[in-house]
CSV table of C-alpha atoms in Angstrom, one decimal:
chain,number,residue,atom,x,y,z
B,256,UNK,CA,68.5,53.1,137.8
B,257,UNK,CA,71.2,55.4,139.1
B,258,UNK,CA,73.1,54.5,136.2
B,259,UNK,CA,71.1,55.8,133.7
B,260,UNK,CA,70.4,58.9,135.8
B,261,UNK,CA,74.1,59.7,135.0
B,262,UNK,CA,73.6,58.9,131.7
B,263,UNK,CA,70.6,61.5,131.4
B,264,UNK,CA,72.6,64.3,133.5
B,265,UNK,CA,75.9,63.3,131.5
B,266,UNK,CA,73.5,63.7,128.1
B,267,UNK,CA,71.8,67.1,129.4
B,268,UNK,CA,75.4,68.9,130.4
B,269,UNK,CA,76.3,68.0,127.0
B,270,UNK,CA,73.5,69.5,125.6
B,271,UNK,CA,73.7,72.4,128.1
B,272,UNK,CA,77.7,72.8,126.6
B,273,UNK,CA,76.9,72.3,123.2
B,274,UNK,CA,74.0,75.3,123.6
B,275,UNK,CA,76.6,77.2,125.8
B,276,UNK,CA,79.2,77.1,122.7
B,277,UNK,CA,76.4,77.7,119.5
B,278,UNK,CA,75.8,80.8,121.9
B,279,UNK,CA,79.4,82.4,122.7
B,280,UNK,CA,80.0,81.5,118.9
B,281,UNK,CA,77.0,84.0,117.9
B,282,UNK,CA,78.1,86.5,120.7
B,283,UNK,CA,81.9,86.6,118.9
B,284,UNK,CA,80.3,87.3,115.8
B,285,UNK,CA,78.2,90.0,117.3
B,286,UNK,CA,80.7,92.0,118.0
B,287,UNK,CA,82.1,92.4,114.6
B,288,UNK,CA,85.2,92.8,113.0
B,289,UNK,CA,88.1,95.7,114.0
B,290,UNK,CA,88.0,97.5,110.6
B,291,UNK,CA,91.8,98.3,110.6
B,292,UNK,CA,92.4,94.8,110.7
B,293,UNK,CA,89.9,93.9,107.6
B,294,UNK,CA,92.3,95.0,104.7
B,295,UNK,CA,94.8,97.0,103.7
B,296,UNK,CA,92.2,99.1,101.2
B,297,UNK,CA,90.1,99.7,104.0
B,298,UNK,CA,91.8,100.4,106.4
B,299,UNK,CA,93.5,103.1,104.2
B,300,UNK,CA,90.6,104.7,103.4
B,301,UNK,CA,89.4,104.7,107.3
B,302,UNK,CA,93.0,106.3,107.8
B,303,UNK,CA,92.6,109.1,105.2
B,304,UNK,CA,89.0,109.9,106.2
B,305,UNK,CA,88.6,113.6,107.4
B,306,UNK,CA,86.2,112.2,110.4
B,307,UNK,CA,89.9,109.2,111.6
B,308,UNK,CA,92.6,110.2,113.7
B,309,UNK,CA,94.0,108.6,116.7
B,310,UNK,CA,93.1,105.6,115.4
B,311,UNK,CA,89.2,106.3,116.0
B,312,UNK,CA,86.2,108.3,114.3
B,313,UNK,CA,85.3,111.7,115.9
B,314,UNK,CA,82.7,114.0,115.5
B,315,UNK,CA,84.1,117.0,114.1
B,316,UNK,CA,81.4,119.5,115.7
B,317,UNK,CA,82.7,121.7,118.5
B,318,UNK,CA,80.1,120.6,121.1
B,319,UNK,CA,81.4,117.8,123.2
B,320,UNK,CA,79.6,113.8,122.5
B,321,UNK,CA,80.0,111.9,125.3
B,322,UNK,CA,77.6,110.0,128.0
B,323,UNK,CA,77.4,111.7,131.4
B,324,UNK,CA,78.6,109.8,134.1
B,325,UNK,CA,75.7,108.1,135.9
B,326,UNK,CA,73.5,109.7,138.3
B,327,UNK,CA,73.7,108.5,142.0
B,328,UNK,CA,70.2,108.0,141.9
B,329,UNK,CA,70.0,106.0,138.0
B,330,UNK,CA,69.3,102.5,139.8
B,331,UNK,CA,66.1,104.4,141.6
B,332,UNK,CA,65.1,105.8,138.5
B,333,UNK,CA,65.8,102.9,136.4
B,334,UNK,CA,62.9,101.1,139.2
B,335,UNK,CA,60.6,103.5,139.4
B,336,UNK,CA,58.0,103.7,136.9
B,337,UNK,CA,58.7,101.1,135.0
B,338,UNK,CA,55.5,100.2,133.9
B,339,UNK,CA,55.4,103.9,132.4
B,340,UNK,CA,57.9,103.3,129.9
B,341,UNK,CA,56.0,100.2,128.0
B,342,UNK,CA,52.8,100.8,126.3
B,343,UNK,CA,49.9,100.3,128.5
B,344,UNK,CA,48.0,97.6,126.0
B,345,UNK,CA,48.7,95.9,122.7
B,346,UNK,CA,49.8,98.7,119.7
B,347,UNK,CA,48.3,98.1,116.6
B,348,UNK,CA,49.8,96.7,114.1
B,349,UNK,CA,48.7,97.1,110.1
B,350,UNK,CA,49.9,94.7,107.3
B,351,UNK,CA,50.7,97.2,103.6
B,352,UNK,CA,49.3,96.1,100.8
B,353,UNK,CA,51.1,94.4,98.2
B,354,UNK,CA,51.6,96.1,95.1
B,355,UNK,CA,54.7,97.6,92.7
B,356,UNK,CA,55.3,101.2,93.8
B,357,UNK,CA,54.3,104.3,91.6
B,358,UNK,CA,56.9,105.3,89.2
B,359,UNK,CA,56.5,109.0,90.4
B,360,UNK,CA,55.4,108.8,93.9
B,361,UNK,CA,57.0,108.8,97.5
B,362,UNK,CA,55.9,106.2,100.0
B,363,UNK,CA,57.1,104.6,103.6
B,364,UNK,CA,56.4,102.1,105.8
B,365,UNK,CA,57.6,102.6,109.2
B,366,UNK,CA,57.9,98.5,110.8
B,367,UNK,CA,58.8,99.5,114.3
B,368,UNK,CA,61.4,101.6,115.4
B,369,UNK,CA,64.2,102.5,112.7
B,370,UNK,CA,62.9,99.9,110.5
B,371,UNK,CA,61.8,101.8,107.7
B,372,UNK,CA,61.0,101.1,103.9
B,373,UNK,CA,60.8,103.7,101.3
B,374,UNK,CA,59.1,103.7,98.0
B,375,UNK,CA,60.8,106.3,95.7
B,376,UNK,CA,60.0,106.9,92.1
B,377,UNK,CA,59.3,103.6,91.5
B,378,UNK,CA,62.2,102.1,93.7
B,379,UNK,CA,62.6,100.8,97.3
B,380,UNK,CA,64.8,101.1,99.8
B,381,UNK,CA,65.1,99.7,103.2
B,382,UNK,CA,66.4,101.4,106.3
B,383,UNK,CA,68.2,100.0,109.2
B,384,UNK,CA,66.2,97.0,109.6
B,385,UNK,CA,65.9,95.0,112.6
B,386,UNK,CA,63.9,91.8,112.8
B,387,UNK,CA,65.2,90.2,115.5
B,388,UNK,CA,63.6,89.9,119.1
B,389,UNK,CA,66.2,91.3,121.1
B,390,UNK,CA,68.5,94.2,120.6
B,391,UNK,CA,71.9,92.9,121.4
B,392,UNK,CA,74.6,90.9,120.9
B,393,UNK,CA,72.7,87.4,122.9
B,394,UNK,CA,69.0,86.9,122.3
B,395,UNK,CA,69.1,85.9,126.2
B,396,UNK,CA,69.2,89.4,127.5
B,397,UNK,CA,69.1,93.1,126.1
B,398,UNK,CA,66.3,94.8,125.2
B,399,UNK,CA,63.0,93.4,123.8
B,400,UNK,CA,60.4,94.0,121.7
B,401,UNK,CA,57.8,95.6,122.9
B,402,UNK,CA,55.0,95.1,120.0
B,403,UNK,CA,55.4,92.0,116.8
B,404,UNK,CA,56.8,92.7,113.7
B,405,UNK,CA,54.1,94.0,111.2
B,406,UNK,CA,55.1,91.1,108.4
B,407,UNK,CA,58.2,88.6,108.8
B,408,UNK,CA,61.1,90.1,107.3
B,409,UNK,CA,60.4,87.2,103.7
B,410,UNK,CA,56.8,89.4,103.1
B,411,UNK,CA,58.9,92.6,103.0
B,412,UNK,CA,58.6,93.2,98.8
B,413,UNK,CA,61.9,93.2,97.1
B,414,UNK,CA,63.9,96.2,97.6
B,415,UNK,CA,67.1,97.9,95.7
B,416,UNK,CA,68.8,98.9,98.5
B,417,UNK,CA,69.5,98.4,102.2
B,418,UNK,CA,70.5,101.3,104.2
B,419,UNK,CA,72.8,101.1,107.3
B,420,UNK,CA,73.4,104.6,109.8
B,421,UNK,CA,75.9,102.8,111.8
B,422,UNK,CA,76.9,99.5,114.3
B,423,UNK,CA,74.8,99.6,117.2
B,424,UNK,CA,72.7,96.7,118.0
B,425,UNK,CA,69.5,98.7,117.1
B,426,UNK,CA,70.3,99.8,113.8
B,427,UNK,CA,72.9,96.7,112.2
B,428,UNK,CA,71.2,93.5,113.2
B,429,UNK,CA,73.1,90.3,112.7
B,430,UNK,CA,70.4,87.9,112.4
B,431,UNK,CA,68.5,90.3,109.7
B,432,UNK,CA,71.0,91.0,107.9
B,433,UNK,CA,72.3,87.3,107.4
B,434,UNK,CA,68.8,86.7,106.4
B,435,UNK,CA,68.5,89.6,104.4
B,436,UNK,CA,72.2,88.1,102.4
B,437,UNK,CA,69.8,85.4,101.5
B,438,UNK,CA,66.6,86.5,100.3
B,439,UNK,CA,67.8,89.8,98.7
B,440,UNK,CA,70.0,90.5,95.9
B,441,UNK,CA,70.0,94.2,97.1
B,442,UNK,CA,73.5,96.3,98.3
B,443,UNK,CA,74.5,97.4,101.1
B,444,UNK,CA,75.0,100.8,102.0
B,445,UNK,CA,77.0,101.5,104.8
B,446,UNK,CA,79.4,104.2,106.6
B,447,UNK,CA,82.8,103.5,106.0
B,448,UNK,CA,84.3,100.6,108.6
B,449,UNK,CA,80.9,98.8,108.3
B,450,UNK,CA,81.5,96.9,105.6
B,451,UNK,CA,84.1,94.5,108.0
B,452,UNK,CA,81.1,93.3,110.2
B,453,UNK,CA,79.1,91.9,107.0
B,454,UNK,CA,81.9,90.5,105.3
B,455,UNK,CA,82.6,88.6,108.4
B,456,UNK,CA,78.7,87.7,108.5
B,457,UNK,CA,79.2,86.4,104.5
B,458,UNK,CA,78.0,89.4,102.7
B,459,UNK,CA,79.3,89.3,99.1
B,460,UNK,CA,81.7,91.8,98.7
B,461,UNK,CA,80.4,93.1,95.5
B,462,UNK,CA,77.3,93.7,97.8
B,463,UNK,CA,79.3,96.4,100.4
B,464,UNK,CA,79.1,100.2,99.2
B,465,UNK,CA,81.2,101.7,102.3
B,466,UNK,CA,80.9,105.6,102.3
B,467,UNK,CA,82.3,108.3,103.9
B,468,UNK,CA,80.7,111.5,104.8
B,469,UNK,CA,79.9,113.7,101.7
B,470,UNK,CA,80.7,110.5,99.0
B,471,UNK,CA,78.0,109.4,97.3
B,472,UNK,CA,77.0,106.5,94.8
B,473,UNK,CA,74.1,105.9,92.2
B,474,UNK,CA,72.0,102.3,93.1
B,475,UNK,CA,68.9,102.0,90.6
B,476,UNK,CA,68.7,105.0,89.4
B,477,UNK,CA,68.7,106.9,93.2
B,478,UNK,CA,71.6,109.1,93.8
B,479,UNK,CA,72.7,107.9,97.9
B,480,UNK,CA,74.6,110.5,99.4
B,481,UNK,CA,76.2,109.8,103.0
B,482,UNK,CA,76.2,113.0,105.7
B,483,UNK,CA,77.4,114.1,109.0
B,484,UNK,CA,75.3,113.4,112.2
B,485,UNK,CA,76.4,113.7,115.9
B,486,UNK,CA,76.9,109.9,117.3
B,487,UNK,CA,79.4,107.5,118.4
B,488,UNK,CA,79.5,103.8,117.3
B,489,UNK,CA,80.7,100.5,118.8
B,490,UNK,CA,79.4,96.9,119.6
B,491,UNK,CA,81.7,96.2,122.4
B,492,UNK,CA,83.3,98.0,125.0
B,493,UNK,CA,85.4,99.5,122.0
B,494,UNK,CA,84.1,102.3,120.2
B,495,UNK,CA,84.3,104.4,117.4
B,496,UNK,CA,86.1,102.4,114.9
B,497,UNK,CA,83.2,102.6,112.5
B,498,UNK,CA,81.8,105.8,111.1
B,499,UNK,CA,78.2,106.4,111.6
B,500,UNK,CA,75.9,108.7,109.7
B,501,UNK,CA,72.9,110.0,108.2
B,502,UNK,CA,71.9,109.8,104.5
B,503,UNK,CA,70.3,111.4,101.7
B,504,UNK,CA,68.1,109.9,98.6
B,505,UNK,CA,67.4,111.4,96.2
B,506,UNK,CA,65.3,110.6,92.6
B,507,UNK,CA,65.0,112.4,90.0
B,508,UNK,CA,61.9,114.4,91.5
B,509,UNK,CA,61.7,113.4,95.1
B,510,UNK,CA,64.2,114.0,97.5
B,511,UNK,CA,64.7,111.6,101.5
B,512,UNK,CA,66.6,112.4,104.4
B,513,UNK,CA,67.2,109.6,107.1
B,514,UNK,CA,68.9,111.0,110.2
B,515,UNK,CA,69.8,107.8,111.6
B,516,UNK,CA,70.6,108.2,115.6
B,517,UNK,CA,71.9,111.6,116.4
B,518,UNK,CA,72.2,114.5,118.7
B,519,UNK,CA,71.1,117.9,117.3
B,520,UNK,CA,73.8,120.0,115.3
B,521,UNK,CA,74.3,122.8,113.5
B,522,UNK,CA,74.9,120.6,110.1
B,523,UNK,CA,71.4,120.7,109.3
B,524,UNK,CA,71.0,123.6,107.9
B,525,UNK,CA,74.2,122.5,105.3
B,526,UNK,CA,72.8,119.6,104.6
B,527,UNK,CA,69.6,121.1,103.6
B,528,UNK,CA,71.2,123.7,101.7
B,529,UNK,CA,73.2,121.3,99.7
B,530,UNK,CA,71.1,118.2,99.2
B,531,UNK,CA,67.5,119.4,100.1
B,532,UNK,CA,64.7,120.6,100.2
B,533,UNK,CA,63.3,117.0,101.0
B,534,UNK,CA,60.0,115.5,100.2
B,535,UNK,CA,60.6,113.7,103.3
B,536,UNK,CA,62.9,113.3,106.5
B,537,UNK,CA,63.1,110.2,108.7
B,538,UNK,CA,64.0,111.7,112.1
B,539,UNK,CA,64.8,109.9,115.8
B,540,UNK,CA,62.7,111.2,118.5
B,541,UNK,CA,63.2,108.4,121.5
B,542,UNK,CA,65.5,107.5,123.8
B,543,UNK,CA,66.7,111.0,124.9
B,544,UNK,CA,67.8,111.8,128.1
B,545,UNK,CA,69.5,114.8,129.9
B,546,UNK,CA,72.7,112.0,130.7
B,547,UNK,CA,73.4,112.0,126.6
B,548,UNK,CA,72.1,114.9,125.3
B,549,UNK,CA,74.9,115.1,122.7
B,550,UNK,CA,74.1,111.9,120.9
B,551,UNK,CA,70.1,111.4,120.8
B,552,UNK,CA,67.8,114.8,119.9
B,553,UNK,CA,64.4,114.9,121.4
B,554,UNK,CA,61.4,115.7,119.7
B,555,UNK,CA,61.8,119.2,120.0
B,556,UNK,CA,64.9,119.3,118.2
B,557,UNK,CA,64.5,116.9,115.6
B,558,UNK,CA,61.7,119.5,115.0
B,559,UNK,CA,64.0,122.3,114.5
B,560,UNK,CA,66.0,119.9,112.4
B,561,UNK,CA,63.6,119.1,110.3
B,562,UNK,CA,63.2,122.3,109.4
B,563,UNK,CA,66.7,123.4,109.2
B,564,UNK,CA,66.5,120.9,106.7
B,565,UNK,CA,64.0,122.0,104.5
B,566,UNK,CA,61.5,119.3,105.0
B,567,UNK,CA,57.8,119.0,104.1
B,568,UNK,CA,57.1,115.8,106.0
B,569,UNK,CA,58.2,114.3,109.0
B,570,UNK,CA,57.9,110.5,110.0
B,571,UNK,CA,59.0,110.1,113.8
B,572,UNK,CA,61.2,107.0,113.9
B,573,UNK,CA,63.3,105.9,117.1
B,574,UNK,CA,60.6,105.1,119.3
B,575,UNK,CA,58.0,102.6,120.6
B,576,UNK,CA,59.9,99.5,120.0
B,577,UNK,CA,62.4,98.9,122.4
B,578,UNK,CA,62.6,100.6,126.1
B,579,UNK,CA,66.2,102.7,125.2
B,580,UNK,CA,65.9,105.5,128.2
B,581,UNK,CA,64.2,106.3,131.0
B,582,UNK,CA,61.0,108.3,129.6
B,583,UNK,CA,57.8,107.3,129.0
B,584,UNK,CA,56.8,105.2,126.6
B,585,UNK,CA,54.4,107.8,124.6
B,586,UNK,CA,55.8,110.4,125.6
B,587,UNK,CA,58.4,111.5,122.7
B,588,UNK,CA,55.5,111.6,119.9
B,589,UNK,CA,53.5,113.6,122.6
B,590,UNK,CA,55.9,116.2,122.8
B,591,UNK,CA,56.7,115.9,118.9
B,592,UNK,CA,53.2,116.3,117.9
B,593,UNK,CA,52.7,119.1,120.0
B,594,UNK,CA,55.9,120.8,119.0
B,595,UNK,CA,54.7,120.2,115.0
B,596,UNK,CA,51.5,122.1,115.8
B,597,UNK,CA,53.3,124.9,117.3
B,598,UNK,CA,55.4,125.8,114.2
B,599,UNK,CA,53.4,124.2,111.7
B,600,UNK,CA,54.9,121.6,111.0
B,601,UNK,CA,53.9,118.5,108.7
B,602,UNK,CA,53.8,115.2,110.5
B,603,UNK,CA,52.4,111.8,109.5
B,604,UNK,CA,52.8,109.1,112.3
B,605,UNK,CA,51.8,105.9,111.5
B,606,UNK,CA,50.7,102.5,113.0
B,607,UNK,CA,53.9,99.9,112.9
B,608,UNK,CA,53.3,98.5,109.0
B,609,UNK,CA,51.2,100.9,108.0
B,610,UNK,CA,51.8,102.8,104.9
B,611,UNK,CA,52.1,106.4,104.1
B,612,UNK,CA,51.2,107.9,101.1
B,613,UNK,CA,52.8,111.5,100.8
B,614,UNK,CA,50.5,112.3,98.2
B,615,UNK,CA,47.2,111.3,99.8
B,616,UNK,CA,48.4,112.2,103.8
B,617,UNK,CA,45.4,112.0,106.4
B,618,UNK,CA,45.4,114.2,109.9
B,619,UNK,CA,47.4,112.6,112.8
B,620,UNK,CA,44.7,110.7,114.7
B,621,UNK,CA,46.8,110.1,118.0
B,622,UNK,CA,46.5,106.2,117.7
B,623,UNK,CA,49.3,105.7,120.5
B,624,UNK,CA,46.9,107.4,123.1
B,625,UNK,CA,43.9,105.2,122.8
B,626,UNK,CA,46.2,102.1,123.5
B,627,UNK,CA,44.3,100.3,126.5
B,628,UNK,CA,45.6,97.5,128.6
């Protein structure tokens, strides 16, 4: 009897080690792949970049980016009201309709945080999509999910393009993107640097469009044009050896804008002058707080943006899904929705999975408020 007790401990550490090593295998691959070190062609073109020097990427607005250092109080406020930043009751969820999109017309479905898909004249494109469970480099710890994904990332239809604003856990998702390698024949579009994490995750080559600010490429007929925004970048304790960004889309007719994550800067009024007015901006409105006010906007600003930009519609994106800062959980489309009706401002916020038809918009009926526990 003892003997085969040792046998069953000496069989369960060796599963224990084997599960132990499958894990730190996924954490190294997590954390990406030094650009500089990827290739001489990329890594010239990181070095000649406008936005490199000092062997990192900077932000090349006056204002300063950089995270406060941490309140003596953060580990009281990180324990207080805890319950207040996840949604009181279950948030509903809505499944889109299958169907080919319109030739002429402008679409999105918003999936839960940044995860976004846009139907454009007749094309679709996929914003920094996240399927996985956790956001972070071990699906052990990090922040979770706070609601299901709408449809499993196979039901998404077939797009043309997938759209990446930079490295962090919630915006480049290992697990997704493998998946996405897969199922999709679609490119990658990427700041410049980014492309070394997928090719290290077995993304075809041919399948990497790396971009610097300002460059631009044409993908099914839709002109993609990468722009400035106010961030940092970094999976490790190393940062900002990948350029992050925002990006424009633009049809022949219809025009996007997806901010990515960013603080509020004077750009947006350039970028509107030089690649708007758009039909539609994707703009972050979570995960602010007065310790980073230089890298996320709050609602407020991504207001003003919005309309430094020249926009008609804005879809609030950056919130509800994951618990990212210390505010409420409703709180940032509160204050968005308020600030939209104070300057008139045109807002459609949507149900994760549910799609919105620019054309055919219906009034903001507050969903997020009548979510019970």
């Amino acid at each position: 009897m003892a003997g085969m007790r040792t046998v069953r401990r000496a069989l369960a550490g060796g599963a224990a080690l084997a599960v132990a090593g499958w894990a730190l295998r996924d954490v190294r691959a997590e954390l990406g792949v030094r650009p500089l070190s990827s290739g001489e062609e990329r890594a010239s073109r990181i070095r000649s970049s406008p936005q490199f020097k000092d062997g990192v990427f900077h932000n090349p607005m006056p204002e300063p980016t950089s995270l406060a250092a941490p309140s003596p109080g953060l580990l009281r406020e990180l324990a207080k009201d805890r319950e207040s930043r996840r949604p009181p009751g279950p948030i509903p969820l809505r499944r889109p309709a299958a169907g080919l999109p319109a030739a002429t017309g402008l679409n999105a479905v918003w999936y839960g945080h940044a995860s976004t898909l846009v139907e454009i004249e007749g094309r679709r494109v996929l914003f920094d999509p996240v399927w996985s469970d956790r956001v972070s480099p071990t699906r052990f710890v990090g922040p979770r999910r706070l609601h299901p994904l709408p449809v499993p990332l196979e039901e998404v239809p077939a797009v043309d393009a997938i759209v990446i604003s930079h490295d962090h856990y919630d915006h480049l998702d290992l697990a997704t993107v493998r998946r996405l390698t897969r199922i999709s024949r679609a490119p990658f579009l990427v700041p410049l640097g980014i492309g070394a994490h997928l090719e290290r995750w077995g993304v075809p080559l041919y399948r990497i469009v790396e971009l610097d600010w300002e460059e631009e490429t044409t993908v099914a007929g839709l002109r993609f044009v990468a722009t400035a925004a106010r961030h940092f970048s970094g999976r490790s304790l190393r940062r900002n050896d990948t350029l992050w960004g925002s990006w424009v889309v633009a049809g022949a007719h219809r025009r996007v804008f997806y901010a990515g994550d960013s603080g509020y800067f004077e750009g947006y009024a350039k970028i509107g002058a030089d690649h708007g007015p758009f039909d539609l901006t994707l703009m972050p409105i979570g995960a602010y707080n007065a310790a980073w006010p230089d890298i996320h906007m709050n609602p407020e600003e991504a207001v003003n943006a919005h309309v430094q930009l020249g926009g008609s519609l804005l879809l609030p994106v950056h919130w509800a899904t994951f618990t990212l800062a210390l505010h409420p959980w409703s709180e940032p489309v509160d204050r968005l929705w308020r600030e939209a009706k104070a300057r008139d401002v045109k807002i459609a916020v949507p149900r994760p999975g549910e799609l919105v038809d620019t054309a055919s918009l219906p009034s903001v009926d507050a969903w997020w408020q009548a979510v019970q526990s």
